[in-house]
Short mmCIF file of C-alpha atoms and ligand atoms in Angstrom, two decimals:
data_model
loop_
_atom_site.label_atom_id
_atom_site.label_comp_id
_atom_site.label_asym_id
_atom_site.label_seq_id
_atom_site.Cartn_x
_atom_site.Cartn_y
_atom_site.Cartn_z
CA MET O 1 23.98 -6.04 28.70
CA THR O 2 22.28 -5.26 25.70
CA THR O 3 24.90 -4.54 23.10
CA SER O 4 26.96 -6.70 20.79
CA ILE O 5 29.71 -8.76 22.09
CA PRO O 6 32.51 -6.53 23.14
CA VAL O 7 35.26 -6.68 20.68
CA GLU O 8 38.72 -6.62 22.34
CA SER O 9 40.63 -8.58 25.11
CA ARG O 10 37.81 -10.32 26.72
CA THR O 11 38.33 -12.86 29.52
CA ALA O 12 35.98 -15.94 30.18
CA THR O 13 34.55 -14.00 33.26
CA GLU O 14 33.84 -10.91 31.24
CA VAL O 15 31.90 -12.66 28.56
CA ALA O 16 29.10 -13.80 30.53
CA PRO O 17 26.35 -12.90 30.78
CA TYR O 18 25.79 -11.59 26.98
CA GLY O 19 22.36 -10.23 28.01
CA THR O 20 19.80 -10.00 25.17
CA LEU O 21 21.16 -9.94 21.77
CA ARG O 22 20.21 -7.70 18.97
CA ASN O 23 20.07 -8.11 15.32
CA PHE O 24 23.01 -6.78 13.04
CA VAL O 25 21.11 -4.73 10.29
CA GLY O 26 22.54 -2.30 7.87
CA GLY O 27 25.78 -2.00 9.83
CA ALA O 28 24.09 -1.27 13.35
CA LEU O 29 22.72 -3.40 16.20
CA VAL O 30 18.87 -3.02 16.30
CA ASP O 31 16.65 -4.07 18.99
CA VAL O 32 13.98 -6.79 18.41
CA ALA O 33 10.59 -6.52 19.79
CA GLY O 34 8.99 -9.77 21.05
CA SER O 35 10.09 -12.80 22.84
CA THR O 36 13.46 -14.19 23.47
CA ILE O 37 14.80 -17.62 24.42
CA PRO O 38 17.56 -18.58 26.53
CA VAL O 39 21.04 -19.69 25.41
CA HIS O 40 22.83 -22.13 27.38
CA ASN O 41 26.43 -22.78 27.85
CA PRO O 42 26.13 -26.78 27.28
CA ALA O 43 29.05 -27.53 29.55
CA THR O 44 27.51 -25.86 32.46
CA GLY O 45 24.11 -25.61 31.76
CA ALA O 46 24.28 -21.71 32.67
CA VAL O 47 22.16 -19.29 30.66
CA ILE O 48 24.74 -16.91 28.86
CA ALA O 49 22.46 -14.87 26.71
CA HIS O 50 18.98 -14.37 25.52
CA VAL O 51 18.38 -14.47 21.79
CA PRO O 52 15.35 -12.86 20.15
CA MET O 53 12.88 -14.64 17.80
CA SER O 54 12.64 -12.09 14.95
CA GLY O 55 9.38 -11.47 13.23
CA SER O 56 8.60 -10.55 9.63
CA SER O 57 9.01 -6.76 10.38
CA ASP O 58 12.47 -7.47 11.71
CA LEU O 59 13.27 -9.48 8.57
CA ASP O 60 11.83 -6.61 6.46
CA ALA O 61 14.20 -4.46 7.98
CA ALA O 62 17.17 -6.39 7.11
CA VAL O 63 16.18 -7.15 3.64
CA SER O 64 15.75 -3.42 3.14
CA ALA O 65 19.09 -2.94 4.12
CA ALA O 66 20.44 -5.57 2.02
CA GLN O 67 18.60 -4.18 -0.96
CA ALA O 68 19.91 -0.60 -0.36
CA ALA O 69 23.59 -1.83 -0.08
CA LEU O 70 23.12 -4.16 -3.35
CA PRO O 71 23.65 -1.62 -6.24
CA ALA O 72 27.00 -0.41 -4.76
CA TRP O 73 28.47 -3.57 -3.69
CA ARG O 74 27.38 -5.42 -7.04
CA ALA O 75 28.96 -2.45 -8.90
CA LEU O 76 32.54 -3.18 -7.34
CA THR O 77 34.67 -5.58 -9.39
CA MET O 78 35.05 -8.88 -7.75
CA LYS O 79 38.72 -8.14 -7.27
CA ASP O 80 37.82 -5.21 -5.13
CA ARG O 81 34.95 -6.90 -3.14
CA VAL O 82 37.37 -9.69 -2.04
CA GLN O 83 40.02 -7.04 -0.66
CA VAL O 84 37.47 -7.01 2.32
CA LEU O 85 37.79 -10.67 2.64
CA TYR O 86 41.62 -10.58 2.59
CA ARG O 87 41.51 -8.23 5.52
CA TYR O 88 38.71 -10.39 7.26
CA ARG O 89 40.87 -13.43 7.00
CA THR O 90 43.62 -11.61 8.82
CA LEU O 91 41.22 -10.44 11.46
CA VAL O 92 40.06 -13.84 12.18
CA GLU O 93 43.79 -15.10 12.67
CA LYS O 94 44.50 -12.09 14.98
CA HIS O 95 41.61 -12.93 17.05
CA MET O 96 41.64 -16.69 17.01
CA ASP O 97 41.86 -17.24 20.46
CA GLU O 98 39.09 -15.23 21.65
CA LEU O 99 36.85 -16.39 18.82
CA SER O 100 37.76 -20.00 19.72
CA GLN O 101 36.60 -19.30 23.39
CA LEU O 102 33.41 -17.99 22.19
CA ILE O 103 32.59 -21.17 20.46
CA VAL O 104 33.75 -23.11 23.64
CA GLU O 105 31.37 -21.03 25.38
CA GLU O 106 28.30 -21.13 23.25
CA HIS O 107 28.85 -24.53 21.89
CA GLY O 108 30.69 -26.63 24.42
CA LYS O 109 33.27 -27.72 22.09
CA VAL O 110 36.72 -28.63 23.40
CA MET O 111 39.28 -25.74 22.34
CA ALA O 112 41.10 -27.70 19.71
CA GLU O 113 37.73 -28.32 17.93
CA ALA O 114 36.64 -24.64 18.39
CA ARG O 115 40.05 -23.61 16.93
CA ALA O 116 39.74 -25.99 14.04
CA GLU O 117 36.43 -24.28 13.12
CA TRP O 118 38.10 -21.03 12.78
CA LEU O 119 41.06 -22.43 10.88
CA LYS O 120 38.34 -23.84 8.54
CA VAL O 121 36.71 -20.18 8.33
CA MET O 122 40.01 -19.10 7.25
CA GLU O 123 40.40 -21.77 4.55
CA LEU O 124 36.68 -20.92 3.26
CA THR O 125 37.59 -17.15 3.21
CA GLU O 126 40.73 -17.92 1.25
CA PHE O 127 39.06 -19.83 -1.25
CA ALA O 128 36.51 -16.75 -1.66
CA CYS O 129 39.45 -14.57 -2.29
CA SER O 130 40.41 -16.59 -5.19
CA LEU O 131 37.20 -16.39 -6.88
CA PRO O 132 38.32 -13.64 -9.26
CA GLN O 133 40.65 -16.14 -10.73
CA ILE O 134 38.05 -18.82 -11.37
CA ALA O 135 34.63 -17.18 -11.42
CA THR O 136 35.31 -15.66 -14.82
CA GLY O 137 32.96 -15.59 -17.57
CA SER O 138 33.78 -16.61 -21.36
CA VAL O 139 33.80 -14.91 -24.90
CA MET O 140 33.67 -16.41 -28.47
CA GLU O 141 33.43 -15.10 -31.82
CA VAL O 142 30.46 -17.31 -33.09
CA SER O 143 30.28 -16.10 -36.53
CA ARG O 144 32.46 -13.60 -38.28
CA GLY O 145 31.97 -10.33 -36.37
CA VAL O 146 29.63 -11.78 -33.95
CA GLU O 147 30.63 -12.41 -30.40
CA CYS O 148 28.87 -14.31 -27.62
CA ARG O 149 29.70 -13.44 -24.14
CA THR O 150 28.60 -14.90 -20.77
CA GLU O 151 29.37 -13.22 -17.34
CA ARG O 152 28.60 -13.74 -13.77
CA THR O 153 26.21 -11.52 -11.91
CA PRO O 154 24.77 -11.78 -8.35
CA VAL O 155 21.40 -13.26 -7.45
CA GLY O 156 20.79 -10.20 -5.42
CA VAL O 157 19.67 -10.37 -1.80
CA VAL O 158 20.46 -13.91 -0.52
CA ALA O 159 20.08 -15.62 2.94
CA SER O 160 21.56 -18.64 4.72
CA ILE O 161 19.76 -20.63 7.74
CA VAL O 162 22.28 -22.56 9.76
CA PRO O 163 22.44 -25.31 12.16
CA PHE O 164 23.97 -25.43 15.80
CA ASN O 165 26.82 -27.76 15.34
CA PHE O 166 29.32 -25.56 13.75
CA PRO O 167 28.48 -21.93 14.88
CA SER O 168 31.24 -20.39 12.63
CA MET O 169 32.13 -23.12 9.78
CA VAL O 170 28.85 -23.86 8.44
CA PRO O 171 27.84 -19.99 8.12
CA HIS O 172 31.05 -19.61 6.39
CA TRP O 173 30.47 -22.34 3.89
CA THR O 174 28.11 -19.66 2.29
CA ILE O 175 29.05 -16.02 3.66
CA PRO O 176 32.45 -15.42 1.85
CA ASN O 177 31.61 -16.94 -1.42
CA ALA O 178 28.22 -15.23 -1.88
CA ILE O 179 29.34 -11.75 -0.85
CA ALA O 180 32.46 -12.02 -3.17
CA LEU O 181 30.16 -12.85 -5.91
CA GLY O 182 28.48 -9.81 -5.43
CA ASN O 183 25.27 -10.54 -3.21
CA THR O 184 24.15 -9.10 -0.22
CA PHE O 185 23.50 -11.46 2.73
CA ILE O 186 21.19 -12.24 5.64
CA LEU O 187 22.28 -14.88 8.06
CA LYS O 188 20.03 -16.48 10.53
CA PRO O 189 22.04 -18.27 13.11
CA SER O 190 21.07 -21.11 15.17
CA GLU O 191 19.15 -20.00 18.17
CA MET O 192 21.20 -22.30 20.22
CA VAL O 193 24.55 -20.93 19.10
CA PRO O 194 23.87 -17.09 18.27
CA LEU O 195 27.03 -15.49 19.47
CA SER O 196 29.81 -16.31 16.96
CA ALA O 197 27.42 -14.78 14.17
CA MET O 198 27.75 -11.43 15.91
CA ARG O 199 31.52 -11.40 16.09
CA THR O 200 31.50 -12.03 12.38
CA ALA O 201 29.40 -9.23 11.58
CA GLU O 202 31.87 -7.10 13.93
CA LEU O 203 34.85 -8.17 11.99
CA LEU O 204 33.48 -7.96 8.82
CA ALA O 205 32.51 -4.48 9.21
CA GLU O 206 36.17 -3.88 10.92
CA ALA O 207 37.55 -5.38 7.64
CA GLY O 208 35.56 -2.68 5.67
CA LEU O 209 32.64 -4.36 4.33
CA PRO O 210 30.05 -1.73 3.67
CA ALA O 211 26.82 -1.59 5.77
CA GLY O 212 23.96 -3.69 4.77
CA VAL O 213 26.08 -6.22 2.80
CA PHE O 214 26.10 -8.49 5.82
CA ASN O 215 23.05 -8.76 8.09
CA VAL O 216 22.25 -11.07 11.17
CA VAL O 217 18.55 -11.89 11.91
CA HIS O 218 18.20 -13.84 14.93
CA GLY O 219 15.42 -16.17 15.53
CA GLY O 220 14.08 -19.93 15.07
CA ARG O 221 11.72 -21.65 12.96
CA GLU O 222 9.24 -19.00 12.05
CA THR O 223 12.05 -16.45 11.10
CA ALA O 224 13.39 -19.16 8.74
CA GLU O 225 9.90 -19.51 7.38
CA ALA O 226 9.75 -15.66 6.89
CA ILE O 227 12.97 -15.88 4.93
CA CYS O 228 11.42 -18.41 2.53
CA ASP O 229 8.38 -16.31 1.91
CA HIS O 230 10.04 -13.00 1.79
CA PRO O 231 9.62 -11.57 -1.90
CA GLY O 232 12.79 -9.69 -1.53
CA ILE O 233 15.20 -12.75 -1.11
CA GLY O 234 16.19 -14.53 -4.17
CA ALA O 235 18.14 -17.41 -3.13
CA VAL O 236 18.17 -19.41 0.34
CA THR O 237 20.49 -22.09 1.72
CA PHE O 238 19.56 -24.39 4.53
CA VAL O 239 21.89 -26.46 6.64
CA GLY O 240 20.25 -28.68 9.38
CA SER O 241 17.95 -31.62 10.06
CA THR O 242 16.49 -33.51 7.17
CA ARG O 243 13.02 -32.26 8.59
CA GLY O 244 14.02 -28.61 8.29
CA ALA O 245 15.82 -29.22 4.98
CA GLN O 246 12.71 -30.47 3.40
CA ALA O 247 10.45 -27.90 4.93
CA VAL O 248 12.78 -25.18 3.72
CA TYR O 249 13.36 -26.60 0.31
CA ARG O 250 9.66 -26.97 -0.39
CA ARG O 251 8.60 -23.41 1.09
CA ALA O 252 11.57 -21.62 -0.63
CA THR O 253 10.86 -23.42 -4.06
CA SER O 254 7.29 -22.83 -3.82
CA ASN O 255 8.11 -19.26 -3.59
CA LEU O 256 10.14 -19.68 -6.71
CA LYS O 257 13.51 -19.00 -4.95
CA ARG O 258 16.81 -20.80 -5.54
CA ALA O 259 17.21 -23.25 -2.73
CA LEU O 260 19.93 -25.36 -1.73
CA CYS O 261 19.11 -27.48 1.54
CA LEU O 262 21.40 -29.96 3.29
CA GLY O 263 20.07 -32.24 5.87
CA GLY O 264 20.88 -34.88 8.34
CA ALA O 265 23.17 -37.92 7.89
CA LYS O 266 23.71 -41.43 9.08
CA ASN O 267 27.14 -42.37 7.95
CA HIS O 268 28.52 -45.91 7.48
CA LEU O 269 32.31 -46.85 7.85
CA ILE O 270 32.92 -50.08 5.98
CA VAL O 271 35.85 -51.91 7.77
CA LEU O 272 37.48 -54.94 5.70
CA PRO O 273 39.65 -57.64 7.11
CA ASP O 274 42.89 -56.36 5.35
CA ALA O 275 42.22 -52.71 6.84
CA GLU O 276 45.54 -51.37 8.63
CA PRO O 277 44.27 -52.03 12.30
CA GLU O 278 45.69 -49.24 14.31
CA MET O 279 44.87 -46.34 11.77
CA THR O 280 41.53 -47.86 11.32
CA ALA O 281 40.94 -48.05 14.69
CA SER O 282 41.92 -44.39 15.57
CA ASN O 283 40.09 -43.06 12.52
CA VAL O 284 36.88 -44.64 13.35
CA THR O 285 37.00 -43.60 16.96
CA ALA O 286 37.93 -40.10 16.06
CA SER O 287 35.30 -39.72 13.28
CA MET O 288 32.50 -40.96 15.83
CA SER O 289 33.66 -39.11 18.91
CA GLY O 290 35.12 -35.87 17.39
CA CYS O 291 32.89 -32.74 18.19
CA SER O 292 30.85 -35.07 20.45
CA GLY O 293 29.60 -36.89 17.44
CA GLN O 294 27.75 -33.86 16.38
CA ARG O 295 29.00 -33.60 12.88
CA CYS O 296 26.92 -34.35 9.96
CA MET O 297 30.05 -36.41 8.60
CA ALA O 298 30.58 -38.52 11.77
CA ALA O 299 30.74 -42.17 11.86
CA SER O 300 27.69 -43.43 13.07
CA VAL O 301 27.62 -47.21 12.05
CA MET O 302 30.86 -49.25 11.35
CA LEU O 303 29.89 -52.10 9.29
CA ALA O 304 32.72 -54.83 10.19
CA VAL O 305 33.15 -57.18 7.32
CA GLY O 306 34.34 -60.69 7.54
CA GLY O 307 34.32 -63.20 10.44
CA ASP O 308 34.43 -62.48 13.94
CA SER O 309 38.13 -63.39 14.21
CA ALA O 310 38.91 -61.05 11.56
CA MET O 311 37.35 -58.18 13.06
CA ASP O 312 37.51 -58.63 16.71
CA GLY O 313 41.23 -57.05 16.97
CA ILE O 314 39.95 -53.98 15.27
CA VAL O 315 36.79 -53.67 17.43
CA LYS O 316 39.11 -54.20 20.73
CA ASP O 317 41.34 -51.53 19.31
CA VAL O 318 38.37 -49.10 18.79
CA VAL O 319 37.28 -49.89 22.47
CA LYS O 320 40.71 -49.24 23.72
CA HIS O 321 40.61 -45.72 21.99
CA ALA O 322 37.15 -44.95 22.96
CA LYS O 323 37.96 -45.75 26.73
CA ALA O 324 41.12 -43.59 26.52
CA LEU O 325 38.90 -40.36 25.77
CA VAL O 326 38.14 -38.47 28.86
CA THR O 327 34.74 -36.81 28.89
CA GLY O 328 34.92 -33.14 29.49
CA ARG O 329 38.61 -33.07 28.26
CA ASP O 330 38.75 -34.75 24.99
CA ILE O 331 34.79 -34.87 24.52
CA GLY O 332 32.71 -31.77 25.00
CA PRO O 333 29.05 -31.72 26.06
CA VAL O 334 26.32 -32.42 23.45
CA ILE O 335 24.16 -29.18 22.72
CA SER O 336 21.26 -29.55 25.01
CA GLU O 337 19.58 -31.51 27.93
CA ALA O 338 17.12 -32.69 25.48
CA ALA O 339 19.93 -33.98 22.88
CA ARG O 340 21.50 -35.90 25.98
CA THR O 341 18.23 -37.45 26.73
CA ARG O 342 17.68 -38.50 23.08
CA ILE O 343 21.18 -39.94 22.73
CA GLU O 344 20.83 -42.08 25.98
CA LYS O 345 17.47 -43.13 24.75
CA TYR O 346 18.91 -44.75 21.73
CA ILE O 347 21.60 -46.35 23.59
CA ASP O 348 19.08 -47.80 25.92
CA GLU O 349 16.73 -49.03 23.33
CA ALA O 350 19.75 -50.75 21.61
CA GLU O 351 20.62 -52.52 24.67
CA ALA O 352 17.05 -53.71 25.27
CA ALA O 353 17.18 -55.04 21.84
CA GLY O 354 20.09 -57.35 22.39
CA ALA O 355 23.02 -55.27 21.63
CA ARG O 356 26.12 -55.20 23.72
CA ILE O 357 27.45 -51.94 25.25
CA LEU O 358 31.13 -52.08 25.07
CA VAL O 359 31.94 -48.65 26.17
CA ASP O 360 29.00 -46.86 28.07
CA GLY O 361 28.83 -43.05 28.03
CA ARG O 362 25.65 -42.83 29.64
CA ASN O 363 25.19 -40.78 32.91
CA ALA O 364 28.59 -38.89 32.43
CA VAL O 365 29.33 -36.26 34.90
CA VAL O 366 32.32 -34.00 34.68
CA GLU O 367 33.44 -32.86 37.79
CA GLY O 368 32.92 -29.15 38.46
CA LYS O 369 30.48 -29.16 35.61
CA GLU O 370 27.79 -31.10 36.82
CA GLY O 371 25.06 -29.05 35.11
CA GLY O 372 26.84 -29.89 31.80
CA TYR O 373 25.02 -31.99 28.92
CA TYR O 374 27.79 -34.79 28.70
CA VAL O 375 27.58 -38.01 27.08
CA GLY O 376 30.78 -40.16 27.13
CA ALA O 377 32.02 -42.12 24.02
CA THR O 378 29.95 -45.17 23.51
CA VAL O 379 30.64 -48.17 21.58
CA ILE O 380 27.84 -50.85 20.88
CA ASP O 381 28.52 -54.27 19.28
CA GLY O 382 25.90 -56.62 18.02
CA VAL O 383 23.84 -53.96 16.37
CA THR O 384 21.23 -55.40 13.74
CA PRO O 385 19.96 -53.53 10.58
CA GLU O 386 16.51 -53.22 12.07
CA MET O 387 17.54 -51.74 15.31
CA LYS O 388 16.56 -48.03 15.53
CA ILE O 389 20.24 -47.09 16.40
CA ALA O 390 21.30 -48.62 12.95
CA GLN O 391 18.68 -46.40 11.03
CA GLU O 392 18.31 -43.06 12.57
CA GLU O 393 20.51 -40.18 13.14
CA VAL O 394 21.80 -40.22 16.81
CA PHE O 395 24.15 -37.06 16.63
CA GLY O 396 26.13 -38.03 19.65
CA PRO O 397 29.48 -39.93 20.37
CA VAL O 398 27.93 -43.43 19.92
CA LEU O 399 29.33 -46.06 17.49
CA ALA O 400 27.11 -48.87 16.42
CA ILE O 401 29.17 -51.81 15.13
CA LEU O 402 27.19 -54.09 12.72
CA ARG O 403 28.78 -57.12 11.69
CA THR O 404 28.28 -58.41 7.98
CA ALA O 405 29.44 -61.42 6.17
CA THR O 406 30.49 -59.70 3.05
CA LEU O 407 31.14 -56.57 1.57
CA ASP O 408 27.94 -56.69 -0.85
CA ASP O 409 26.00 -57.33 2.48
CA ALA O 410 27.65 -54.19 4.19
CA LEU O 411 26.88 -52.17 1.11
CA SER O 412 23.34 -53.01 1.17
CA VAL O 413 22.97 -51.79 4.66
CA GLU O 414 24.46 -48.48 3.45
CA ASN O 415 22.44 -48.41 0.38
CA ARG O 416 19.00 -48.97 2.40
CA SER O 417 19.81 -45.78 4.34
CA PRO O 418 17.81 -42.95 2.99
CA TYR O 419 20.43 -40.56 3.99
CA GLY O 420 23.58 -39.96 1.93
CA ASN O 421 25.99 -37.73 3.20
CA ALA O 422 29.27 -39.80 3.77
CA ALA O 423 30.49 -43.42 3.55
CA ALA O 424 34.00 -44.66 4.06
CA VAL O 425 35.89 -47.78 3.47
CA PHE O 426 39.01 -48.88 5.33
CA THR O 427 41.03 -51.36 3.26
CA GLU O 428 44.73 -51.68 2.01
CA LYS O 429 43.21 -53.07 -1.58
CA GLY O 430 42.61 -50.63 -4.16
CA SER O 431 39.93 -52.69 -5.99
CA SER O 432 37.79 -52.90 -2.74
CA ALA O 433 38.08 -49.13 -2.12
CA ARG O 434 37.00 -48.66 -5.66
CA TYR O 435 34.11 -50.87 -5.46
CA VAL O 436 32.90 -49.02 -2.46
CA ALA O 437 33.20 -45.64 -4.07
CA GLU O 438 31.31 -46.98 -6.93
CA HIS O 439 28.40 -48.77 -5.04
CA ALA O 440 27.95 -46.73 -1.94
CA THR O 441 24.98 -44.35 -2.31
CA SER O 442 26.69 -41.28 -0.36
CA GLY O 443 27.75 -38.06 -1.77
CA MET O 444 31.05 -38.20 -0.03
CA ILE O 445 33.25 -41.15 0.09
CA GLY O 446 36.20 -41.81 2.39
CA VAL O 447 39.00 -44.19 1.57
CA ASN O 448 41.14 -44.70 4.97
CA VAL O 449 39.55 -41.37 6.02
CA GLY O 450 36.87 -41.29 8.58
CA VAL O 451 35.68 -37.75 8.14
CA PRO O 452 35.78 -37.40 4.35
CA VAL O 453 34.99 -33.60 4.02
CA PRO O 454 36.07 -32.27 0.50
CA ARG O 455 38.18 -29.15 0.98
CA GLU O 456 38.25 -26.30 -0.99
CA PRO O 457 38.08 -26.00 -4.09
CA PHE O 458 35.98 -29.01 -3.83
CA GLY O 459 32.35 -28.76 -3.11
CA PHE O 460 30.64 -30.35 -0.14
CA GLY O 461 27.47 -32.07 -0.14
CA GLY O 462 25.65 -35.20 0.11
CA TRP O 463 22.94 -37.32 -1.73
CA GLY O 464 19.62 -38.56 -0.93
CA ASP O 465 17.78 -37.13 2.37
CA SER O 466 21.02 -35.46 3.22
CA ALA O 467 20.68 -32.54 0.35
CA TYR O 468 18.11 -31.20 -1.70
CA GLY O 469 18.80 -29.01 -4.72
CA THR O 470 21.49 -28.67 -7.37
CA GLY O 471 25.13 -27.93 -7.00
CA GLU O 472 27.42 -27.92 -3.85
CA ILE O 473 27.14 -25.32 -1.05
CA THR O 474 31.00 -24.78 -1.14
CA GLY O 475 33.99 -24.85 -3.53
CA GLU O 476 33.76 -24.15 -7.30
CA ALA O 477 30.15 -25.68 -7.61
CA SER O 478 28.92 -23.02 -5.51
CA ILE O 479 29.67 -20.34 -7.94
CA GLU O 480 26.58 -21.56 -9.94
CA PHE O 481 24.37 -20.94 -7.10
CA TRP O 482 25.25 -17.69 -6.12
CA THR O 483 25.17 -16.20 -9.67
CA ARG O 484 23.14 -15.60 -12.79
CA THR O 485 24.95 -15.54 -16.09
CA ARG O 486 24.17 -12.70 -18.47
CA LYS O 487 24.41 -13.91 -21.82
CA THR O 488 25.14 -10.97 -24.37
CA THR O 489 25.64 -11.28 -28.18
CA THR O 490 27.14 -8.45 -29.92
CA LYS O 491 27.83 -7.31 -33.40
CA TRP O 492 29.82 -4.36 -34.13
CA ASN O 493 31.06 -5.23 -37.34
CA ARG O 494 28.66 -4.03 -40.33
CA ASP O 495 30.51 -6.39 -42.74
CA ALA O 496 29.44 -9.40 -40.50
CA GLY O 497 26.79 -10.07 -42.90
CA THR O 498 23.26 -11.32 -42.38
CA ASN O 499 22.55 -14.92 -41.12
CA TRP O 500 19.49 -16.68 -39.20
CA MET O 501 20.48 -14.55 -36.04
CA SER O 502 19.86 -10.95 -37.66
P1 LIG R 1 17.75 -27.90 12.87
O1 LIG R 1 17.08 -28.37 11.45
O2 LIG R 1 16.74 -28.10 14.15
O3 LIG R 1 17.90 -26.27 12.69
C1 LIG R 1 18.65 -25.97 11.71
C2 LIG R 1 18.17 -24.46 11.41
O4 LIG R 1 17.00 -24.33 10.81
C3 LIG R 1 18.02 -23.55 12.67
O5 LIG R 1 18.63 -22.15 12.25
C4 LIG R 1 16.71 -23.67 13.16
O6 LIG R 1 16.20 -22.46 13.72
C5 LIG R 1 15.92 -23.74 11.90
N1 LIG R 1 14.80 -24.61 11.68
C6 LIG R 1 14.62 -25.70 12.62
N2 LIG R 1 13.27 -26.12 12.11
C7 LIG R 1 12.94 -25.68 11.13
C8 LIG R 1 11.82 -25.74 10.05
N3 LIG R 1 10.85 -26.71 10.26
N4 LIG R 1 11.72 -24.82 9.09
C9 LIG R 1 12.70 -24.00 8.87
N5 LIG R 1 13.65 -23.76 9.60
C10 LIG R 1 13.91 -24.45 10.73
O7 LIG R 1 19.14 -28.58 12.93
P2 LIG R 1 20.12 -28.55 14.03
O8 LIG R 1 19.77 -29.43 15.31
O9 LIG R 1 20.65 -27.11 14.40
O10 LIG R 1 21.41 -29.15 13.58
C11 LIG R 1 21.68 -30.41 13.40
C12 LIG R 1 21.39 -31.07 12.17
O11 LIG R 1 22.10 -30.60 11.10
C13 LIG R 1 21.58 -32.52 12.11
O12 LIG R 1 20.66 -33.35 11.51
C14 LIG R 1 22.84 -32.72 11.26
O13 LIG R 1 23.32 -33.84 10.49
C15 LIG R 1 22.62 -31.56 10.29
N6 LIG R 1 23.68 -31.03 9.57
C16 LIG R 1 23.82 -31.35 8.29
C17 LIG R 1 24.82 -31.09 7.34
C18 LIG R 1 25.08 -31.11 6.15
O14 LIG R 1 26.04 -30.78 5.66
N7 LIG R 1 24.16 -32.14 5.83
C19 LIG R 1 25.90 -30.01 8.13
C20 LIG R 1 25.96 -29.69 9.39
C21 LIG R 1 24.48 -30.15 10.28
#
């Protein structure tokens, strides 16, 4: 098949294989010359599509289409522009089952997680629909008869480079806000999960988005580099590994573009002896195992504070919850064979360094899906700060438990991490929660919340090696990134007099 994803009433058997994908440029599917790479269903290992690696001429075509669409799109009022997004949100709701199934297929998520992604897409779109109420400018009479006015105008043609772990949510961190604010847009999906982006393009078109406002350019690293270099693109966002975030931030800003680049993570959950045991254990386990641990907000290290007697009960409960998770039913596969090998290596190395594997997810096999890339929930106790598993991003359903005598010891482990996406504390004491919130060096703090994602209208973003650039990628703080302010000073009143301004 060499077309887009068929729109309506597809079943699991009809959707595979998807053949060779095409770019979506100027409202139409266009062929890409050059090489392709296979896209695997991680639950089975089967090849479900081939994704093209776009070159700079393919990107040129998309930039030209976005430039052509810009004047008319920018000229609409914001209230008019968001009408498309109201309709798009309704279409997402209408197609929820089919869209979720697509994520199950291209990413391997279990159905509940795939649905949660599209529900989040709806929330992100709803926020963009509210932008006309909040992204207003301002005006003031600064001296008699003289008025200063600021108003928001779009940056122009903008682009987002996105990771594999949320095929629809992460692209929607930027798509709705950027286009509601009058920009035209190029999405480079992850080459590992390129299918949901095509349905997004189709549904936006069905919702009435004019051709060229939203474009999809498939590819990998070289395509992303071409985006950083293209003089027709004014702003770039990146979400992915820290290595990629650094590369894109450096390259895009050296080409004098705006850039906001979110990187990897190593999230610490601090558990204090007064934590509510059952809630803590279930939250910690859900945080480390949800989406197979492939979340930039996933719990990676549990810092168990206090003597062993205080913590043994909670650790036992975490083990109980982790053992109850059925691989293949509750935990989907990780994204690739390479990811599985990498994750299992971290576990092997921790074991060899003296850590104790309390729940072992290595060599997981799911009946009927023997070709899938499964790693079961894994809990490792006795981890020390110098172990690799305590320092590096594992990005799998693995919890490293590191015991510390005091809260300050726990915070010093968290503070030494170069990452700074999320940290959480589990306690029933307000002063301890406040102490952690003040002293952790992460951008997003959870208090009795294992996955502390700020929801709209609050902005998402970490510190340190988890994010480069200013502002946030979602919420109100993203308005600044997607707009330029025009500052106009006006004097209509001839009697206004003369001062230093005129
Ligand atoms: P990745 O960095 O390998 O790829 C991300 C995107 O960048 C892809 O589209 C890829 O084609 C492109 N890319 C890869 N290397 C590049 C380079 N050197 N220059 C330019 N582009 C490049 O990341 P991934 O494996 O797809 O995603 C997982 C990572 O993303 C994890 O580290 C995770 O923590 C991170 N992530 C972070 C956040 C956040 O909000 N901080 C959110 C989601 C995922």
